Coordinates of C-alpha atoms (C1' of nucleotides) in Angstrom, one line a residue:
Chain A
X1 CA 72.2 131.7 16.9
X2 CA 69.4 131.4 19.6
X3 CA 65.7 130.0 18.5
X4 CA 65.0 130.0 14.9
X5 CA 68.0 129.9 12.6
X6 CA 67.8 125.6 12.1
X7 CA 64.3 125.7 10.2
X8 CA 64.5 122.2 11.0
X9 CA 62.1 123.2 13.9
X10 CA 60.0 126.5 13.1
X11 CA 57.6 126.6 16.4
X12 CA 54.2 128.1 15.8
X13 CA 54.2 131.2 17.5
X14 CA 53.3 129.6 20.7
X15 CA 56.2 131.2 23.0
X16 CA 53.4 133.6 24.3
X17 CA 51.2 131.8 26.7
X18 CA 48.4 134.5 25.5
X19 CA 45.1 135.9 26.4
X20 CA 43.6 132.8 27.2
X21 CA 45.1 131.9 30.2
X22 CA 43.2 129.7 32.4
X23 CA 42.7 126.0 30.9
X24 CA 46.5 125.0 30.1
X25 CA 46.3 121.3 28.6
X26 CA 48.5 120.0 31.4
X27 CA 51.5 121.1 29.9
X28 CA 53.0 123.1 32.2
X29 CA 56.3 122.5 32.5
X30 CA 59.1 123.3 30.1
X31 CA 60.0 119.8 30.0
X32 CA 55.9 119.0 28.8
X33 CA 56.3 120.9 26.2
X34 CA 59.3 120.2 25.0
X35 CA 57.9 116.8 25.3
X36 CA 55.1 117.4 22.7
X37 CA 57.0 119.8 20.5
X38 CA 59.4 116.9 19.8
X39 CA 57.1 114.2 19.4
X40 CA 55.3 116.3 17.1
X41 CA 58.7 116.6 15.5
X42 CA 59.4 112.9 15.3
X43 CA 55.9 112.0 14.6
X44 CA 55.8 114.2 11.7
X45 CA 59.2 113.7 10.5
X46 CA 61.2 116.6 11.0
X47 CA 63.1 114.9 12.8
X48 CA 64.8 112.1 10.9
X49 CA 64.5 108.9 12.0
X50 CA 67.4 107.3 13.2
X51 CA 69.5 110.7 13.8
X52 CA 71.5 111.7 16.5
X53 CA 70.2 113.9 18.8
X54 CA 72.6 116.6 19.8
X55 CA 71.7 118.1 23.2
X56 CA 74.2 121.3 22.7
X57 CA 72.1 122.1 19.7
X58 CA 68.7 120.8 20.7
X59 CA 69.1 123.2 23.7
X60 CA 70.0 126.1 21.6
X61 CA 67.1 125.3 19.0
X62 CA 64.6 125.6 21.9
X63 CA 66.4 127.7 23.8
X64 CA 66.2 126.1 27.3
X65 CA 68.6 124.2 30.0
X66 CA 69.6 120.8 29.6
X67 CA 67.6 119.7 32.2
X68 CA 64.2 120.0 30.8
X69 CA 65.5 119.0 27.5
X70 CA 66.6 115.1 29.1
X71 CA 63.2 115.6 30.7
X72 CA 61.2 115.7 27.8
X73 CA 63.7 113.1 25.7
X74 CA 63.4 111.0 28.8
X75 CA 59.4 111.0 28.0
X76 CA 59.5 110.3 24.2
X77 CA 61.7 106.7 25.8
X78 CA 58.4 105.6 26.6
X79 CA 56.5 106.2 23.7
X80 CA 59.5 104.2 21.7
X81 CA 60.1 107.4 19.8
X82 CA 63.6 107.6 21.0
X83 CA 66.2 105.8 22.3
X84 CA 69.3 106.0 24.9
X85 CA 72.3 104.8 25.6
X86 CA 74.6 105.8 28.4
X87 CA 77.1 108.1 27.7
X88 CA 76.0 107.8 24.3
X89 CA 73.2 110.0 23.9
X90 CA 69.6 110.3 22.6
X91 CA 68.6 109.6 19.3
X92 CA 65.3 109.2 16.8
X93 CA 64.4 105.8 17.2
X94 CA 65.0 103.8 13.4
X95 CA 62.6 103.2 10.8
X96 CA 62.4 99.5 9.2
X97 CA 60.4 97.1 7.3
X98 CA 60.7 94.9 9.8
X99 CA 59.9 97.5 12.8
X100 CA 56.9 98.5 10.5
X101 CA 55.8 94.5 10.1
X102 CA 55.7 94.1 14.4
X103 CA 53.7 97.2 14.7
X104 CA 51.4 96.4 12.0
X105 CA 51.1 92.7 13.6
X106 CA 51.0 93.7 17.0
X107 CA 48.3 96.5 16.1
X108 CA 45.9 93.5 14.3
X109 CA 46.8 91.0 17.4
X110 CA 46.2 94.3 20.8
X111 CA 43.6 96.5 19.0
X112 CA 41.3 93.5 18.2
X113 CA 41.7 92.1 21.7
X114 CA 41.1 95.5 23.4
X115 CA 38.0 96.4 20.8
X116 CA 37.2 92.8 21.7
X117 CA 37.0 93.7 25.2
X118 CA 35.4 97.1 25.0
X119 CA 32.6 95.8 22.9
X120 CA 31.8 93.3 25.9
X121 CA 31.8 95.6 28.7
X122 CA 32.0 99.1 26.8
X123 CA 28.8 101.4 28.4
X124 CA 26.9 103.6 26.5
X125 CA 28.9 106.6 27.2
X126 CA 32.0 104.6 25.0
X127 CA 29.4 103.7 22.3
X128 CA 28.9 107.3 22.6
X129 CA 32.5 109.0 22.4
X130 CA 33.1 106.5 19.5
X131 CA 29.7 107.6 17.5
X132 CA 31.3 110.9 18.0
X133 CA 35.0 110.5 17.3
X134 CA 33.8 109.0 13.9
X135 CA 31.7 111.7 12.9
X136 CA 34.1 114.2 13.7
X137 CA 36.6 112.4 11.6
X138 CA 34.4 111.5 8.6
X139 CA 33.5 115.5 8.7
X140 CA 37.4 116.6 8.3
X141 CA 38.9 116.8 5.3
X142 CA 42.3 115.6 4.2
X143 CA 44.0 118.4 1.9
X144 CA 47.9 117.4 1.1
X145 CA 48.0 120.7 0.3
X146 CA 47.0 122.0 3.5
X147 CA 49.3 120.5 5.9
X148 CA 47.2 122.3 8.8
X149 CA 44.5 120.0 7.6
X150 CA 46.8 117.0 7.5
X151 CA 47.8 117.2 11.2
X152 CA 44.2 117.7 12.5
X153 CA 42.9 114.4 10.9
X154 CA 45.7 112.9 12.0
X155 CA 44.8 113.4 15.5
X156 CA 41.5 112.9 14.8
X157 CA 42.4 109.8 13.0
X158 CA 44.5 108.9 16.3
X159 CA 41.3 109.6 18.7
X160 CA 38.9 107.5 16.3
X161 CA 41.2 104.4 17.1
X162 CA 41.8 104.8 20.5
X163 CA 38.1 105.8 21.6
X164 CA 37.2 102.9 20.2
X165 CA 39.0 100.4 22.5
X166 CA 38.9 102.8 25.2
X167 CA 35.7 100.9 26.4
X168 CA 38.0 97.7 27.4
X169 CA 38.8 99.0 31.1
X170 CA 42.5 97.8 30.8
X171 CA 44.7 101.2 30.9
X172 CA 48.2 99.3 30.1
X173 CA 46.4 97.3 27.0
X174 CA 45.4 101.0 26.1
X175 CA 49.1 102.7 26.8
X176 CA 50.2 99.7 25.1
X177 CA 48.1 100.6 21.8
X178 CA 48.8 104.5 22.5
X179 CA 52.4 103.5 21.8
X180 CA 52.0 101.3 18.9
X181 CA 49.7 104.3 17.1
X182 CA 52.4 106.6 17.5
X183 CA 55.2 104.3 16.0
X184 CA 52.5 103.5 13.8
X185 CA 51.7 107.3 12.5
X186 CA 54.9 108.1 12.1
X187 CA 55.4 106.0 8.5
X188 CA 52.3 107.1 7.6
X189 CA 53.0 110.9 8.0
X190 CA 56.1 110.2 6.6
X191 CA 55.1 108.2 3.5
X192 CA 51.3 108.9 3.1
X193 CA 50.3 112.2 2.5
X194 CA 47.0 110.9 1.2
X195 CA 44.6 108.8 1.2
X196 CA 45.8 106.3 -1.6
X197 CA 43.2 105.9 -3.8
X198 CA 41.6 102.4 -3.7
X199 CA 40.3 102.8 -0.5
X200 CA 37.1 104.3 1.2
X201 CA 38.9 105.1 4.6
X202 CA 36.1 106.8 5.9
X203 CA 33.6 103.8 5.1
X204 CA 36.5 101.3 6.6
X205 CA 36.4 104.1 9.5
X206 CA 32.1 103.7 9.6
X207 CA 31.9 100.0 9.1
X208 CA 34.2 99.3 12.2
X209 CA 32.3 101.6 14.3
X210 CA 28.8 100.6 13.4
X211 CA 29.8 96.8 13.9
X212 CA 31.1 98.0 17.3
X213 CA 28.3 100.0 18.8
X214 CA 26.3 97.1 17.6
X215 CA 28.3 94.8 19.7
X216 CA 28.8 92.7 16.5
X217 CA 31.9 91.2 17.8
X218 CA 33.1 88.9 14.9
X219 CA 32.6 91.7 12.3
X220 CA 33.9 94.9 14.1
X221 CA 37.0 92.9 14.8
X222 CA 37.3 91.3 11.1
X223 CA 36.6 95.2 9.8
X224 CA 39.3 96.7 12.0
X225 CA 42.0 94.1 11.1
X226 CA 41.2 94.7 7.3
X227 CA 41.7 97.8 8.1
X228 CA 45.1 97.8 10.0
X229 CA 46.1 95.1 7.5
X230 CA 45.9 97.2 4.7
X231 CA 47.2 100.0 6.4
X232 CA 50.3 98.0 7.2
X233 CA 50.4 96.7 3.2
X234 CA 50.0 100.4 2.1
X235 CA 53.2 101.8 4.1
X236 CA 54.9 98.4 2.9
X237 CA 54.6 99.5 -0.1
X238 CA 55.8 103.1 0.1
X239 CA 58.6 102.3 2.2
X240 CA 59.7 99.8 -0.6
X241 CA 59.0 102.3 -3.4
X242 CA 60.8 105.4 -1.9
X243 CA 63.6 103.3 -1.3
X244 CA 64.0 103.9 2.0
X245 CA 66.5 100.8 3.4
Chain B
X1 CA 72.4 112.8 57.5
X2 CA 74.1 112.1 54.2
X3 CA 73.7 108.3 52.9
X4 CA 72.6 105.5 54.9
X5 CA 71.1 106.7 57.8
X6 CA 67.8 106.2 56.3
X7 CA 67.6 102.3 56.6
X8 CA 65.0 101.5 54.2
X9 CA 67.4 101.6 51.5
X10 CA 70.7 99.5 52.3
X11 CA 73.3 99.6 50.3
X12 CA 74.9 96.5 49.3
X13 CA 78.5 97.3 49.1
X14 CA 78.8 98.7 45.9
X15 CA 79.9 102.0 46.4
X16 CA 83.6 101.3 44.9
X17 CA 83.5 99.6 41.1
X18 CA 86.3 97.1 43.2
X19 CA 88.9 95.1 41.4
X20 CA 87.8 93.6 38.9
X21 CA 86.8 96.1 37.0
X22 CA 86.5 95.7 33.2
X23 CA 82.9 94.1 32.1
X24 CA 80.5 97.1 33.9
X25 CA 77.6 95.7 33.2
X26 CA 76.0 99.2 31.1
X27 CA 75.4 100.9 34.4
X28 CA 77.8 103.3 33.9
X29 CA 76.2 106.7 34.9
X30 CA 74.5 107.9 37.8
X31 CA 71.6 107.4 36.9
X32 CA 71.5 104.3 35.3
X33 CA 72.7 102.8 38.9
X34 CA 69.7 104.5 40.4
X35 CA 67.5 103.1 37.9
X36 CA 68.8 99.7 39.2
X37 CA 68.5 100.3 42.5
X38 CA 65.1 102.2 42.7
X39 CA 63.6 99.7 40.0
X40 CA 64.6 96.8 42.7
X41 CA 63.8 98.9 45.5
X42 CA 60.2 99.0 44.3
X43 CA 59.6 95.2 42.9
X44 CA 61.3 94.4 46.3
X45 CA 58.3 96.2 47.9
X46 CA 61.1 98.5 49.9
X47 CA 59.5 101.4 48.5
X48 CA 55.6 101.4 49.1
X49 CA 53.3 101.2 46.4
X50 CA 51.6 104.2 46.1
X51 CA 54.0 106.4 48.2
X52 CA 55.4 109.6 47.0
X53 CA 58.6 110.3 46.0
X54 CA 60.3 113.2 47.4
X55 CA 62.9 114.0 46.0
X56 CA 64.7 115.8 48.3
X57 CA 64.9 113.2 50.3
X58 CA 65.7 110.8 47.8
X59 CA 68.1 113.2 47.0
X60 CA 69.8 112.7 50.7
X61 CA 69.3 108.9 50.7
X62 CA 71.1 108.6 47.9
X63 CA 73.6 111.1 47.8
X64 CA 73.4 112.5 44.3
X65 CA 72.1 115.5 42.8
X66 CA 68.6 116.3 41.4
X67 CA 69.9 115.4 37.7
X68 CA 70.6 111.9 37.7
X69 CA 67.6 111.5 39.9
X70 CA 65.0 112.7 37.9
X71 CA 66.8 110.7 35.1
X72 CA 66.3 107.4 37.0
X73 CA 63.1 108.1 38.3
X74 CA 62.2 109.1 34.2
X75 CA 63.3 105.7 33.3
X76 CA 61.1 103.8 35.8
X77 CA 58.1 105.8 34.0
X78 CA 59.3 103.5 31.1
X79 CA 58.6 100.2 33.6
X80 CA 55.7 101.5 34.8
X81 CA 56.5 101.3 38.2
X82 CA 56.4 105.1 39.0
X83 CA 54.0 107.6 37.9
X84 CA 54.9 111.0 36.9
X85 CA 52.8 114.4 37.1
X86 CA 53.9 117.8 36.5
X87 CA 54.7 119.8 39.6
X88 CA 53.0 117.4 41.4
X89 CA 56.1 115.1 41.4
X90 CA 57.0 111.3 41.1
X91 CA 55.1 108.7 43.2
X92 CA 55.8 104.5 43.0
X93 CA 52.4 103.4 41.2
X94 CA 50.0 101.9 43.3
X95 CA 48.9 98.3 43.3
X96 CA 45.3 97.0 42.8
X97 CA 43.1 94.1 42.6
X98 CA 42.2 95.7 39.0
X99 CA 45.8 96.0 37.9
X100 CA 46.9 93.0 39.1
X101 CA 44.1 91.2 37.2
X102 CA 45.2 92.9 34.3
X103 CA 48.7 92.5 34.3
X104 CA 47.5 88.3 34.8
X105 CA 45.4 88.8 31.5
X106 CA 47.6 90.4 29.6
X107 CA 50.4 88.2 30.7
X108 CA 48.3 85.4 29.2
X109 CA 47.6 87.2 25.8
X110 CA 50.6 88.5 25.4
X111 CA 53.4 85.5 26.6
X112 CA 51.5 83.2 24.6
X113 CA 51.9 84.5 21.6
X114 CA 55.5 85.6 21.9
X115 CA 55.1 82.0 22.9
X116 CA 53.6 80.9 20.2
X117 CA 55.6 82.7 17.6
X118 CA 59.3 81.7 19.4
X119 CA 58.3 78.2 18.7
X120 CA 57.2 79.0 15.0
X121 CA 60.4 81.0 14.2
X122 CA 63.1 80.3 16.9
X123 CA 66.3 78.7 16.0
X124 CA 68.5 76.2 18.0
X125 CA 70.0 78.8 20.1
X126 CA 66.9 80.3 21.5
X127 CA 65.9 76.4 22.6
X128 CA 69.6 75.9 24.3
X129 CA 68.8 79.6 26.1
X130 CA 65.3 78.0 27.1
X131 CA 67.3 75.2 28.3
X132 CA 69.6 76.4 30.1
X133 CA 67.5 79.4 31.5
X134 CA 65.2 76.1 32.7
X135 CA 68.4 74.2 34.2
X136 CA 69.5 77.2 36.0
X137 CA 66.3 78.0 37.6
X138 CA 65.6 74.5 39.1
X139 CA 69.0 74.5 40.6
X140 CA 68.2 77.3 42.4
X141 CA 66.8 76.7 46.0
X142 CA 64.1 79.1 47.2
X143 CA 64.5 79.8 51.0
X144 CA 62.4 82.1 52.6
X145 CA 64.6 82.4 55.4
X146 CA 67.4 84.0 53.3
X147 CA 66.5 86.8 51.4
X148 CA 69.1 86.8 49.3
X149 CA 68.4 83.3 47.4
X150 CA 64.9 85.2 47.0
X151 CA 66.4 87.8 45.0
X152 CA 68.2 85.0 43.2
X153 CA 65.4 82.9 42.5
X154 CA 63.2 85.8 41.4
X155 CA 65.9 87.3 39.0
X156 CA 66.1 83.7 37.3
X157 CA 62.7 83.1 37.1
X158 CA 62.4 86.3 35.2
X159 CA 65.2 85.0 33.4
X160 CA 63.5 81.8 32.3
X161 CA 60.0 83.8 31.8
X162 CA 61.7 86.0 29.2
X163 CA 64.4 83.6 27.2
X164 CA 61.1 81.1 26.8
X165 CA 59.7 84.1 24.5
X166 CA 63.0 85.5 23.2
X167 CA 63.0 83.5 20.1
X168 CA 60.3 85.8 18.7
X169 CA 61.5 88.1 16.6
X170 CA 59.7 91.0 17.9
X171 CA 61.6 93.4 20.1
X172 CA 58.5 95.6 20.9
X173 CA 56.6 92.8 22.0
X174 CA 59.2 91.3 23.9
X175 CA 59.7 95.0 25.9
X176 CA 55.7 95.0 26.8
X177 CA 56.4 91.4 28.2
X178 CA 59.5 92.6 30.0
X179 CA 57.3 95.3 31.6
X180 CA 54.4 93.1 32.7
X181 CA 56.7 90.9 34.6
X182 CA 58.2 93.4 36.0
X183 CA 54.8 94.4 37.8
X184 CA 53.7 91.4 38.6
X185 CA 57.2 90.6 40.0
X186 CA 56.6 93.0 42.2
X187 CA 53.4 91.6 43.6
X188 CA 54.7 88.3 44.4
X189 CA 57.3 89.9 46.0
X190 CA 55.0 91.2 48.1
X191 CA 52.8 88.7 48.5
X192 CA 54.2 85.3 48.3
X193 CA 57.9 84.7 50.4
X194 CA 57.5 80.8 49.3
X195 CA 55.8 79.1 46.7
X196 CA 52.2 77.7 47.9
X197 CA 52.4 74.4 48.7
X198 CA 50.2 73.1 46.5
X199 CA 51.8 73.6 43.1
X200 CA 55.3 72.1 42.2
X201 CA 56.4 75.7 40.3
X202 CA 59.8 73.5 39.1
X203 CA 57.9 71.0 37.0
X204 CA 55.2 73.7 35.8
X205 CA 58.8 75.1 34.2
X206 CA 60.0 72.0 33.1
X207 CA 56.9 71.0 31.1
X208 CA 56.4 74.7 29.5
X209 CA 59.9 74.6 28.4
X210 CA 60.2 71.2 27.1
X211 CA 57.2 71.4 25.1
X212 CA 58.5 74.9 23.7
X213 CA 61.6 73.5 22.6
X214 CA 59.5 70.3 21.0
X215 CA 57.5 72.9 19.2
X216 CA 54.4 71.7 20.4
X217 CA 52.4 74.6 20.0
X218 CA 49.4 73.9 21.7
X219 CA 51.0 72.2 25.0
X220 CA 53.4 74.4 25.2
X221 CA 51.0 77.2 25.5
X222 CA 48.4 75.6 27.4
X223 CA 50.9 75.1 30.2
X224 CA 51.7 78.4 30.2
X225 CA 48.8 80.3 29.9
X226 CA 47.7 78.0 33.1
X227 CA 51.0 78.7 34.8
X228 CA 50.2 82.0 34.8
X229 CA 46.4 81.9 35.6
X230 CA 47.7 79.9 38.9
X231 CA 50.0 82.9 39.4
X232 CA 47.5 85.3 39.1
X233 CA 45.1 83.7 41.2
X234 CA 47.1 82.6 43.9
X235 CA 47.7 86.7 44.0
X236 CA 45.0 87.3 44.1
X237 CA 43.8 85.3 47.2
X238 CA 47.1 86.8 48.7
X239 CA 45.8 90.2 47.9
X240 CA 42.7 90.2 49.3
X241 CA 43.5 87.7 52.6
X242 CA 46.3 90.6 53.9
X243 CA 43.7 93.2 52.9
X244 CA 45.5 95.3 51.3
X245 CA 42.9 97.3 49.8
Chain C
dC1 C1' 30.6 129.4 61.8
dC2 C1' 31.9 129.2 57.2
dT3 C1' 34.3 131.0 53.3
dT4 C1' 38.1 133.5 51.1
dG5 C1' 42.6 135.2 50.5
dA6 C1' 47.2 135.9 51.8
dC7 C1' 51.3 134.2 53.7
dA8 C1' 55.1 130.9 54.6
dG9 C1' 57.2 126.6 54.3
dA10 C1' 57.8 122.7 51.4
dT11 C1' 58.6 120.9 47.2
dA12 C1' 59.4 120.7 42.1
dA13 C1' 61.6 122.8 38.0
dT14 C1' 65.1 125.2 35.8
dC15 C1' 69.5 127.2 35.0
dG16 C1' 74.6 128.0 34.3
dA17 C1' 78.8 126.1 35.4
dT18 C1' 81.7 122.1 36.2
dT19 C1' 83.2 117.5 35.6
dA20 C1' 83.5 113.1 33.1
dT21 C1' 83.4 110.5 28.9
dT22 C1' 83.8 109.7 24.2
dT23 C1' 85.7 110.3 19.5
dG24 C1' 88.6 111.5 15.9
dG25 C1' 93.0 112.6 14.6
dA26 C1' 97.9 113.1 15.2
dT27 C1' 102.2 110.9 16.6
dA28 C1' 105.5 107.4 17.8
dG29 C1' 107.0 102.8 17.4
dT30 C1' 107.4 98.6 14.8
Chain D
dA1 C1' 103.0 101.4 5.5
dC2 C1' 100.4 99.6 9.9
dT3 C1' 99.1 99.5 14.4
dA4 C1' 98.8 101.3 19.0
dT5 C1' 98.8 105.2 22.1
dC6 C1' 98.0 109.7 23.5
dC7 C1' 96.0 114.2 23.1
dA8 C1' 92.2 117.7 22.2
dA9 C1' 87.8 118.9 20.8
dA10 C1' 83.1 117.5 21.2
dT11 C1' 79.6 115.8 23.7
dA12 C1' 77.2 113.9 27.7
dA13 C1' 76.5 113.8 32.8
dT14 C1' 76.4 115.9 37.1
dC15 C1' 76.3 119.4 40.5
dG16 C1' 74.8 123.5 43.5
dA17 C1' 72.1 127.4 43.4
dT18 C1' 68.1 129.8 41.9
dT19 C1' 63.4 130.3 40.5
dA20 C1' 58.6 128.8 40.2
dT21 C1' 54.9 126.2 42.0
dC22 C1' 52.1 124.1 45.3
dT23 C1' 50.0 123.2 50.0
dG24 C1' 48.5 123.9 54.3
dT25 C1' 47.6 127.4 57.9
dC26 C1' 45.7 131.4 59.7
dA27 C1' 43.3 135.6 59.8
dA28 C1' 39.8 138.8 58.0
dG29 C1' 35.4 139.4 56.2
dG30 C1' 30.9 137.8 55.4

DNA sequence: CCTTGACAGATAATCGATTATTTGGATAGT
DNA sequence: ACTATCCAAATAATCGATTATCTGTCAAGG
């Protein structure tokens, strides 16, 4: 009745805060966590989209009050992963074609400006972090069979993309693109689980990098709008084909 | 000790829903009123950039619990007009030269497009909304001396700023518009009780809107893009001549 | 005199219980 | 049979009190 009977959620034995005490990510309050925990459940859709979100039972599923539990659903409003409505409730913000065609837009038309922008005033230290998020990306491996494996390049995935504007100096551009990533990754986790096969991602991945350290503005940006662009054509497809709407 | 002994807020008579009472206007809970009233309470400048928020007070001034509270203030996080940290509390976000320059920019990248694509895909109703949004505003008078037609002016001007992009298509894109003006709002608010003498804001209006509705693309974003480039700067002078900062 | 640690007041976070709203279904009237 | 109205269960919103965390101050030790 309490924590784990709705497998829906299965945490990852992280109740104890464990040995390693000191260095908490930030996430110290109940409502933090529950912020992530559910985001991660949205993201990585276990958490349907569109559902309702039923407080009485998300409260016994984590096994906390109400009040961090609005807290952390209050949180996910700004990342556009849920929405509100008085009296009405939470629920997992809807999936659509069209929803998926504005974020693919909106990725080619904010990314390119802010990568763009980083390239003209980025410092070495941003040509650095961006030499680095790509290697560490190139160097992990994508196993559908492992989901572990799955999750960690998607974050890595998620860092390689934001390093690389993080040069521009414009924060809301960059919570902007934050936002539009994370509507963004949920089709993909939810209708990719690989790479499909016509593409060299990690080249894709090298070619906008190397154009961007390079300050090789009209090619970094051309590469990284291929690169959303096909992105956006690839979930298309999938969310045609599974027949989703 | 309980509601308005604390001036700085000043409630206008709205305690009772009065008579005519059908049509509420959404606001129906707690804390969507406090939304309303903090979200205008900051734009207004009431509530001092960069100030914390305690909420025990807050709690006082307003008469309400913690609950509803922290669900306003959670919502503002959402507008970008308070900052949030974890035991560390809420505080209104400060204002900068930096962040007002990039609100400007961003205004122009982003407000010309939605521009940009309202003309290419809106239908007649958006251009009778511009239209009227247009008419509305103009007939407004702006007197400094009575606040009141302020808060009028500004709330139409807003209006007019977001109806000349509504024909868009693009809901996300439309909220990150909604969200800039709503910080820049708040630094003419600030900054500028009357229009500087040397622009005539109503025909700036006029000309975006009727070349919007003409669907001439270029003009109609060429006006607008300068219209807000005058903004900005004229904020800019603002900012720096009363020093803040 | 400076640093370190402990204490106390202030502040934020959480909880459990209570109140308000909505929703679906049953009932009465046409 | 059909609609409208009223109940009751489900659900959301709010409250008051409790617990946890932080912040500044002061004293002891170096």
């Amino acid at each position: 009745m309490v924590a784990d009977d709705d497998g829906a959620f299965a945490p990852t034995t992280e109740d104890a805060p464990s040995s390693s005490g000191f260095l908490d990510d930030g996430k110290n309050t109940i409502g933090s966590q529950l912020a992530s925990r559910l985001r991660e459940a949205i993201i990585s859709g276990e958490l349907q989209a569109g559902s309702k979100i039923n407080l009485d039972k998300a409260r016994k599923t984590f096994n906390v009050s109400l009040s961090p539990l609005r807290e952390g659903l209050a949180r996910l409003i700004s990342d556009g992963l849920v929405e509100f409505e008085d009296n009405r409730g939470y629920r997992v913000s809807p999936i659509s074609l069209a929803n998926l065609e504005e974020i693919t837009t909106l990725r080619e038309e904010f990314e390119i400006f802010a990568l763009r922008e980083s390239m003209r005033v980025g410092d070495v230290e941003w040509e650095g972090n961006v030499m680095r998020a790509l290697h560490r990306l190139n160097r992990t491996e994508r196993d559908a069979a492992r989901p572990e494996t799955l999750e960690r390049w998607e974050e890595l995935h998620r860092e390689f993309h934001l390093t690389l504007i993080s040069g521009c100096g414009k924060p809301i551009l960059l919570h902007f693109c934050r936002l539009l990533l994370n509507l963004n990754d949920r089709y993909r986790r939810v209708f990719l689980t690989r790479t499909s096969g016509d593409r060299n991602v990690n080249q894709e991945h090298s070619e906008i990098a190397q154009g961007a350290v390079a300050r090789d503005l009209d090619y970094a940006c051309d590469m990284l709008r291929q690169h959303i662009h096909r992105t956006g054509t690839n979930l298309r497809n999938h969310l045609a084909t599974k027949g989703i709407l």
